[in-house]
Structures are given as C-alpha cells and as structure tokens.
CSV table of C-alpha atoms and ligand atoms in Angstrom, one decimal:
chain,number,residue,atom,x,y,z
A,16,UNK,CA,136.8,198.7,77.3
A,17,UNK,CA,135.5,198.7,80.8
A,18,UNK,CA,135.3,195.2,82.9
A,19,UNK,CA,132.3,194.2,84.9
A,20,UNK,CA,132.1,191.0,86.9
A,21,UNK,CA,129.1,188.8,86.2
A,22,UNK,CA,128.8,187.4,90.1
A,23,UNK,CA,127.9,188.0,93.5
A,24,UNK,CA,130.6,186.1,95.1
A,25,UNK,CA,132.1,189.1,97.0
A,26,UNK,CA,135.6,186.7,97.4
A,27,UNK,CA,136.3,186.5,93.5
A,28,UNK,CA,135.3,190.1,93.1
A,29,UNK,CA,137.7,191.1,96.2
A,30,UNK,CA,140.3,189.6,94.6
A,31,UNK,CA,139.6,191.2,90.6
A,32,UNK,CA,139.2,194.5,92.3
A,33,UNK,CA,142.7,194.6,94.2
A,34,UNK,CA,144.3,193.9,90.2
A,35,UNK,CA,142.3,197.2,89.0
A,36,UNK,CA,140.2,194.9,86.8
A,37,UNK,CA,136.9,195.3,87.8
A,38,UNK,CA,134.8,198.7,86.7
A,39,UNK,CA,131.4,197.3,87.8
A,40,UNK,CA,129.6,194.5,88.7
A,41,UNK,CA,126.5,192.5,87.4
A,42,UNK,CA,124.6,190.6,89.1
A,43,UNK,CA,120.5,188.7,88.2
A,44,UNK,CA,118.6,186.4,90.4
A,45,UNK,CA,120.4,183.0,89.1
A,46,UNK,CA,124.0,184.6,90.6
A,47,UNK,CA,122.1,185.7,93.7
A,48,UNK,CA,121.1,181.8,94.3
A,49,UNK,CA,124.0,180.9,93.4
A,50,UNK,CA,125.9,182.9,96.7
A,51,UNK,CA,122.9,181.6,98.8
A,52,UNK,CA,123.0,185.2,100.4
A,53,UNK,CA,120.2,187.7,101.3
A,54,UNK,CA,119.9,189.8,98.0
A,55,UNK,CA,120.1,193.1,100.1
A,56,UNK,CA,122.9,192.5,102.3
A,57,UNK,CA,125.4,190.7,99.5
A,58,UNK,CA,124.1,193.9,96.7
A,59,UNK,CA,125.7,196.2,99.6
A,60,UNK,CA,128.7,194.1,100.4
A,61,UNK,CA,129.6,194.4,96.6
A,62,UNK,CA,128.6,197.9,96.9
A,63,UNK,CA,131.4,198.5,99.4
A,64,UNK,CA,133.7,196.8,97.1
A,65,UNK,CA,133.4,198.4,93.9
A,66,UNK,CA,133.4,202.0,92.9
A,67,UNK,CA,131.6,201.5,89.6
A,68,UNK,CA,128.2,200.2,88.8
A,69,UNK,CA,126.8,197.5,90.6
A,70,UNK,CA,123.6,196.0,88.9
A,71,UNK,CA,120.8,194.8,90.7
A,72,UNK,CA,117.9,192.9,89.1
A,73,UNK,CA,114.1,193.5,89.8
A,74,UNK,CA,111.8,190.6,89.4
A,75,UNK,CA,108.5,192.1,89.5
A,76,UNK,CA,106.7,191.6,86.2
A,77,UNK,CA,104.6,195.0,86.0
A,78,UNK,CA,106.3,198.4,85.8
A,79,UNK,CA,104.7,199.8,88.8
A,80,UNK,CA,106.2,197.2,91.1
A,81,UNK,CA,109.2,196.9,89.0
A,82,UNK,CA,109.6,200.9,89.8
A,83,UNK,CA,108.8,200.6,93.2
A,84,UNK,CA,111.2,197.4,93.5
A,85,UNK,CA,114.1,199.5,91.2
A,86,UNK,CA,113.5,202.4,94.2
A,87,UNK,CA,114.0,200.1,96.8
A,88,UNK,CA,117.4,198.3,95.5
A,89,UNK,CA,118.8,202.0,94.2
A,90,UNK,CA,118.6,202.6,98.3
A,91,UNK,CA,121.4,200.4,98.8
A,92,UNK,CA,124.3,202.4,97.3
A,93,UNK,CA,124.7,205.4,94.8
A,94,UNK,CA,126.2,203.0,92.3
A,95,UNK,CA,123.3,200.6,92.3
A,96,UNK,CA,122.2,200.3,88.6
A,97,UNK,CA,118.9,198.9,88.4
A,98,UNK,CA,118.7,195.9,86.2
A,99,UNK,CA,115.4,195.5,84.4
A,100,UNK,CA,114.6,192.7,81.7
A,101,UNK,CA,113.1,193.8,77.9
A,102,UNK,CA,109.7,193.5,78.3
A,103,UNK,CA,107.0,196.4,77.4
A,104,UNK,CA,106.6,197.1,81.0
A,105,UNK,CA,110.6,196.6,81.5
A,106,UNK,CA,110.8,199.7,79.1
A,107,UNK,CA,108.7,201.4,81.2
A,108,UNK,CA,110.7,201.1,84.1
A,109,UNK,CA,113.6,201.7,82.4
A,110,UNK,CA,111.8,205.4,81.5
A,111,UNK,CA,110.8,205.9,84.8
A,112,UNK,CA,113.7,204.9,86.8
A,113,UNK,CA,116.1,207.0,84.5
A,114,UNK,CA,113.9,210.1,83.8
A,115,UNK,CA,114.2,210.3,88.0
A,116,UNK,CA,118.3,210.2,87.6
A,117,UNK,CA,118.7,206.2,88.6
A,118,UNK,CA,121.3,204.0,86.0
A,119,UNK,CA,119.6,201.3,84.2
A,120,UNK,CA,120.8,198.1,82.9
A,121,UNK,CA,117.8,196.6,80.6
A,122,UNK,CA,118.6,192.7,80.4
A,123,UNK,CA,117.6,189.9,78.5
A,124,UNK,CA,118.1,192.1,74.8
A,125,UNK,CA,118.0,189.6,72.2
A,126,UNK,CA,117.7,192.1,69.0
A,127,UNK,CA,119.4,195.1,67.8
A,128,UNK,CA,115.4,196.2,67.6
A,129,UNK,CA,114.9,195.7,71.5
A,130,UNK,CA,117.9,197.2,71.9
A,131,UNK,CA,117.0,200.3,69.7
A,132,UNK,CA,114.3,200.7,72.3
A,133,UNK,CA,115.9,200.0,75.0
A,134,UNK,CA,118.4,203.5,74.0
A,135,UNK,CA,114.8,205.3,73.7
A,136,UNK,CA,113.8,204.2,76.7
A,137,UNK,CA,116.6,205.9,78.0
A,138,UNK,CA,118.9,203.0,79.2
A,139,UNK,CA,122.3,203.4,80.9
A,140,UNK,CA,123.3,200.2,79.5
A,141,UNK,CA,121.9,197.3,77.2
A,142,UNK,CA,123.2,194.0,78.0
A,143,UNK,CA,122.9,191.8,74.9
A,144,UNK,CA,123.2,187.8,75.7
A,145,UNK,CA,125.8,186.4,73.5
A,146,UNK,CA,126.5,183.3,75.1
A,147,UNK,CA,122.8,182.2,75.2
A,148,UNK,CA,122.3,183.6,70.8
A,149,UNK,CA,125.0,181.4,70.1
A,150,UNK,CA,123.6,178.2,72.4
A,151,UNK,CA,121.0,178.1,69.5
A,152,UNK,CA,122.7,178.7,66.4
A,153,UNK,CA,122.4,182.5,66.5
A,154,UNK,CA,125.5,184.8,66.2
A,155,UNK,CA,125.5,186.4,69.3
A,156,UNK,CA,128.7,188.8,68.5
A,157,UNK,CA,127.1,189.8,65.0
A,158,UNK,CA,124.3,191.0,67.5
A,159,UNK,CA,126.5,193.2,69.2
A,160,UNK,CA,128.2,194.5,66.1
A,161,UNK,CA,124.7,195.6,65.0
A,162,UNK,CA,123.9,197.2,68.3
A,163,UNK,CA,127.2,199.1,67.6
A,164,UNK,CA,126.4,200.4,64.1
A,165,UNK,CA,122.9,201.2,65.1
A,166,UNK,CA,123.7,202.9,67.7
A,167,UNK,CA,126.7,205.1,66.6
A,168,UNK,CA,124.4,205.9,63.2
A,169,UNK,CA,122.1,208.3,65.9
A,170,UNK,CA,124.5,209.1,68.6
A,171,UNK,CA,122.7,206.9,71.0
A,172,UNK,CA,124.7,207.3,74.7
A,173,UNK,CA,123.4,203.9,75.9
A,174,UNK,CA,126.6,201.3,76.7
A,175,UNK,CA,126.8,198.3,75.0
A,176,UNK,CA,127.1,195.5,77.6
A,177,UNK,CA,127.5,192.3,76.0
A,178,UNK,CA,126.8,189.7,78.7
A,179,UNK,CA,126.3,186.0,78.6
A,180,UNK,CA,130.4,185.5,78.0
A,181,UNK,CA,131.7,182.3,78.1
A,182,UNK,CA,135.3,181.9,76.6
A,183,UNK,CA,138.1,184.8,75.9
A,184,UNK,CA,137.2,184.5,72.5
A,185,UNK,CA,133.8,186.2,73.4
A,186,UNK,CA,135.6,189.1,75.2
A,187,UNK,CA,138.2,189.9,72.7
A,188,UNK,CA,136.0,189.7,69.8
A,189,UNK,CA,133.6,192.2,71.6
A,190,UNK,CA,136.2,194.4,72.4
A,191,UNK,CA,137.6,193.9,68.4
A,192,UNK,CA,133.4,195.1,67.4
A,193,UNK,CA,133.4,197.9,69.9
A,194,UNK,CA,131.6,196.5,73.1
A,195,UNK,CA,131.7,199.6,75.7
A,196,UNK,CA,131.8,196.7,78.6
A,197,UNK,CA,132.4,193.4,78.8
A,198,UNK,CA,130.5,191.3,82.0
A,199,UNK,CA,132.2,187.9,82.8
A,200,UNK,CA,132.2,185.2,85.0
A,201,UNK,CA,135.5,185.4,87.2
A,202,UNK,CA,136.7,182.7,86.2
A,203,UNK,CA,136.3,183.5,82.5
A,204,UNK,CA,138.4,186.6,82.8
A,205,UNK,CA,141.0,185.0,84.8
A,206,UNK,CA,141.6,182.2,82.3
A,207,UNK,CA,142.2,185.3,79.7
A,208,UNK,CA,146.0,184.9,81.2
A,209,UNK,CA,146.7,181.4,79.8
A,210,UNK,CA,148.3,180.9,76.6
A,211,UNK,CA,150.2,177.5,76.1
A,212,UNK,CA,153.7,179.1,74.4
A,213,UNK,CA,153.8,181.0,78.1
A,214,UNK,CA,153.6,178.1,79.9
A,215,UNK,CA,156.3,176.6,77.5
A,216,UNK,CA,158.6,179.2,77.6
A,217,UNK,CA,158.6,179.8,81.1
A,218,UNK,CA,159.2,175.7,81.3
A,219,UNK,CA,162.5,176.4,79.2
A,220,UNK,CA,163.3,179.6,80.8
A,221,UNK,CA,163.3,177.3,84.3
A,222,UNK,CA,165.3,174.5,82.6
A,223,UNK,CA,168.1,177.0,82.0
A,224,UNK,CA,167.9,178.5,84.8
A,225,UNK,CA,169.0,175.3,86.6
A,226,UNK,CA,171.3,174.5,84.4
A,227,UNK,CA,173.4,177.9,85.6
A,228,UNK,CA,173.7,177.2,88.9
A,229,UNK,CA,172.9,180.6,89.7
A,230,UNK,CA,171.2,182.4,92.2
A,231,UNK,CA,169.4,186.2,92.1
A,232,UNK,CA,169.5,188.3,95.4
B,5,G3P,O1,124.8,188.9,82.6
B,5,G3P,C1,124.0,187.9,82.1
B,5,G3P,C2,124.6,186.6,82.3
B,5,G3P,O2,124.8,186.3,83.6
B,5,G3P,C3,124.0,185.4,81.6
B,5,G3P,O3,125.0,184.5,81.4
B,5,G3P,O4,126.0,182.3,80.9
B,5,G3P,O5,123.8,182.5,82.2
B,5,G3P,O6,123.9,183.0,79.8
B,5,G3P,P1,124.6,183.0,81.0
C-alpha cells in the first residue's frame, strides 16, 4: 500500500519523508488556504521534496480551461499529477490530459459508477471520499470495496486512492479491502503509532528499570 500525504504543509511532509513514509502527496484548494502560500511556489516546494506524485488541483469548471489550467500546473515538476474533480467536463480533462501522457487524479468520486468512468476516462488514480460518505450515513469503505471488485473484474489499471481519512481505522480497513493508496492528514498517520498497552508497557518497563539501579553504556 503506497502512502500519500493529504497537505501542503511542506514542514509535516519534510518530516514524513525523512521516515520513508510518504510515496506522494495530495493536495486541493482547501489545503492550499490552509498553508496561506502561493499555489505555484508551495506545489514546487513539495515537488522538491517528494519523489512520487504530487497532485495539484484545477479549479476551472470547463474542460478547455481545466486542460489549459492541468498544462500549466504539470509545468511545475514531472511528478505533478493533475487533480481534476468528477464532473462531465472533469472526464474530459481527465481524457485529454492523459491521452497527452500527464498523471491524473479525478477527485470528488462518490460512486463506484463515477469511478467506472473515471478508469474509462483513463485516470491515473480515483480518489474516493470516505470520510465525507460516512459524514452522512453512507459507507464510505463499502465504496472502496466496490471500486475494488469492479475494477479487478475488467483489469482496470486506475489506482484506488481512498481519500477523505480521518482515523487509523480508515487506513487499515482500506488497506484490509485493497486500497492501492491511502492519502492522510499528517497528523492522522502519525497517530497510527499509538496504542495504549505500548504506552503501558513501556511505563512498567521504566519502573523496572529504576528499580535495578543499572545503567547501559
Ligand atoms: O483528499 C481529499 C481530502 O482532503 C478530503 O478530506 O477530510 O476534507 O473530507 P476531508
């Protein structure tokens, strides 16, 4: 399972990167506020970074612009993947942009059938929302389970991205239904570390220690 970083905070990706933990990035306009930088210059600064994809989201609403948009942000850095949402015109983008050799993320997938058109469309990845199903009442995973059958049934090369994690549970049951990539706030995939019987057994393991009197080195 390959690990992208949902963020464009170039300091928390830094530090994922160094641990070998981060195989991509993804980033949308709402992350881009969110680092109050220039979308150009922080896309590149993450570019540097990271080896693997970096997304990069268009916000133009026809295909044209959202093509001549895609152009422009693929400029950047040979790992730029252009991020386009599932709309009609999205889809032609997405054919556009790819048929010329460019990596596509289409975003915003809320069914396995916009995700079946997404792989027609000829999308790198598909980034289901599971976070955002389950926020009203949907099940988000069973979406990327069907996305899974579907598109193992017809050999479909698109990668699943499930995106729109919010706990470790999310990540590990994507990875348990076959998610090719998982994309995760930092601080989400940090806290998959914790686990309360770690914390308690290091506690003991410190009480004992002390108890010995000894020292090491
Ligand atoms: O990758 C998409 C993701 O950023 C959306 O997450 O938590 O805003 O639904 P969220």
């Amino acid at each position: 399972m390959k690990f992208f970083v949902d963020t464009a905070d170039t300091a928390a990706i830094r530090e994922l990167n160094d641990l070998g933990m981060v195989d991509g990035v993804t980033t949308n306009p709402s992350l881009i506020l969110k680092s109050g930088r220039d979308i150009i210059e922080v896309t590149k600064e993450i570019c540097d970074i990271v080896e693997g994809p970096v997304s990069a989201e268009v916000v133009a609403k026809d295909a044209a612009e959202m093509i001549r948009e895609g152009k422009h942000l693929a400029e950047i850095a040979k790992n730029i993947t252009v991020k386009v949402p599932l709309t009609w015109d999205g889809l032609k983008a997405c054919k556009a942009l790819s048929s010329e050799g460019h990596m596509v993320n289409v975003t915003l997938c809320f069914s396995a059938a916009q995700a079946i058109l997404a792989a027609k469309a000829g999308a790198t990845f598909i980034s289901p929302f599971i976070g955002r199903l389950d926020d009203i009442n949907l099940d988000g995973m069973q979406l990327i389970e069907d996305i899974r059958t579907i598109y193992d049934n017809y050999d479909f090369r698109t990668e699943i991205l499930a995106a729109s994690i919010r706990s470790v549970n999310h990540i590990t049951d994507a990875a348990r239904v076959g998610a090719d990539v998982i994309t995760a706030p930092p601080a989400v995939i940090k806290s998959m570390v914790n686990h309360v019987l770690t914390d308690k057994g290091l506690a003991q393991f410190d009480a004992d220690w002390a108890k010995t009197g000894q020292k090491i080195g």
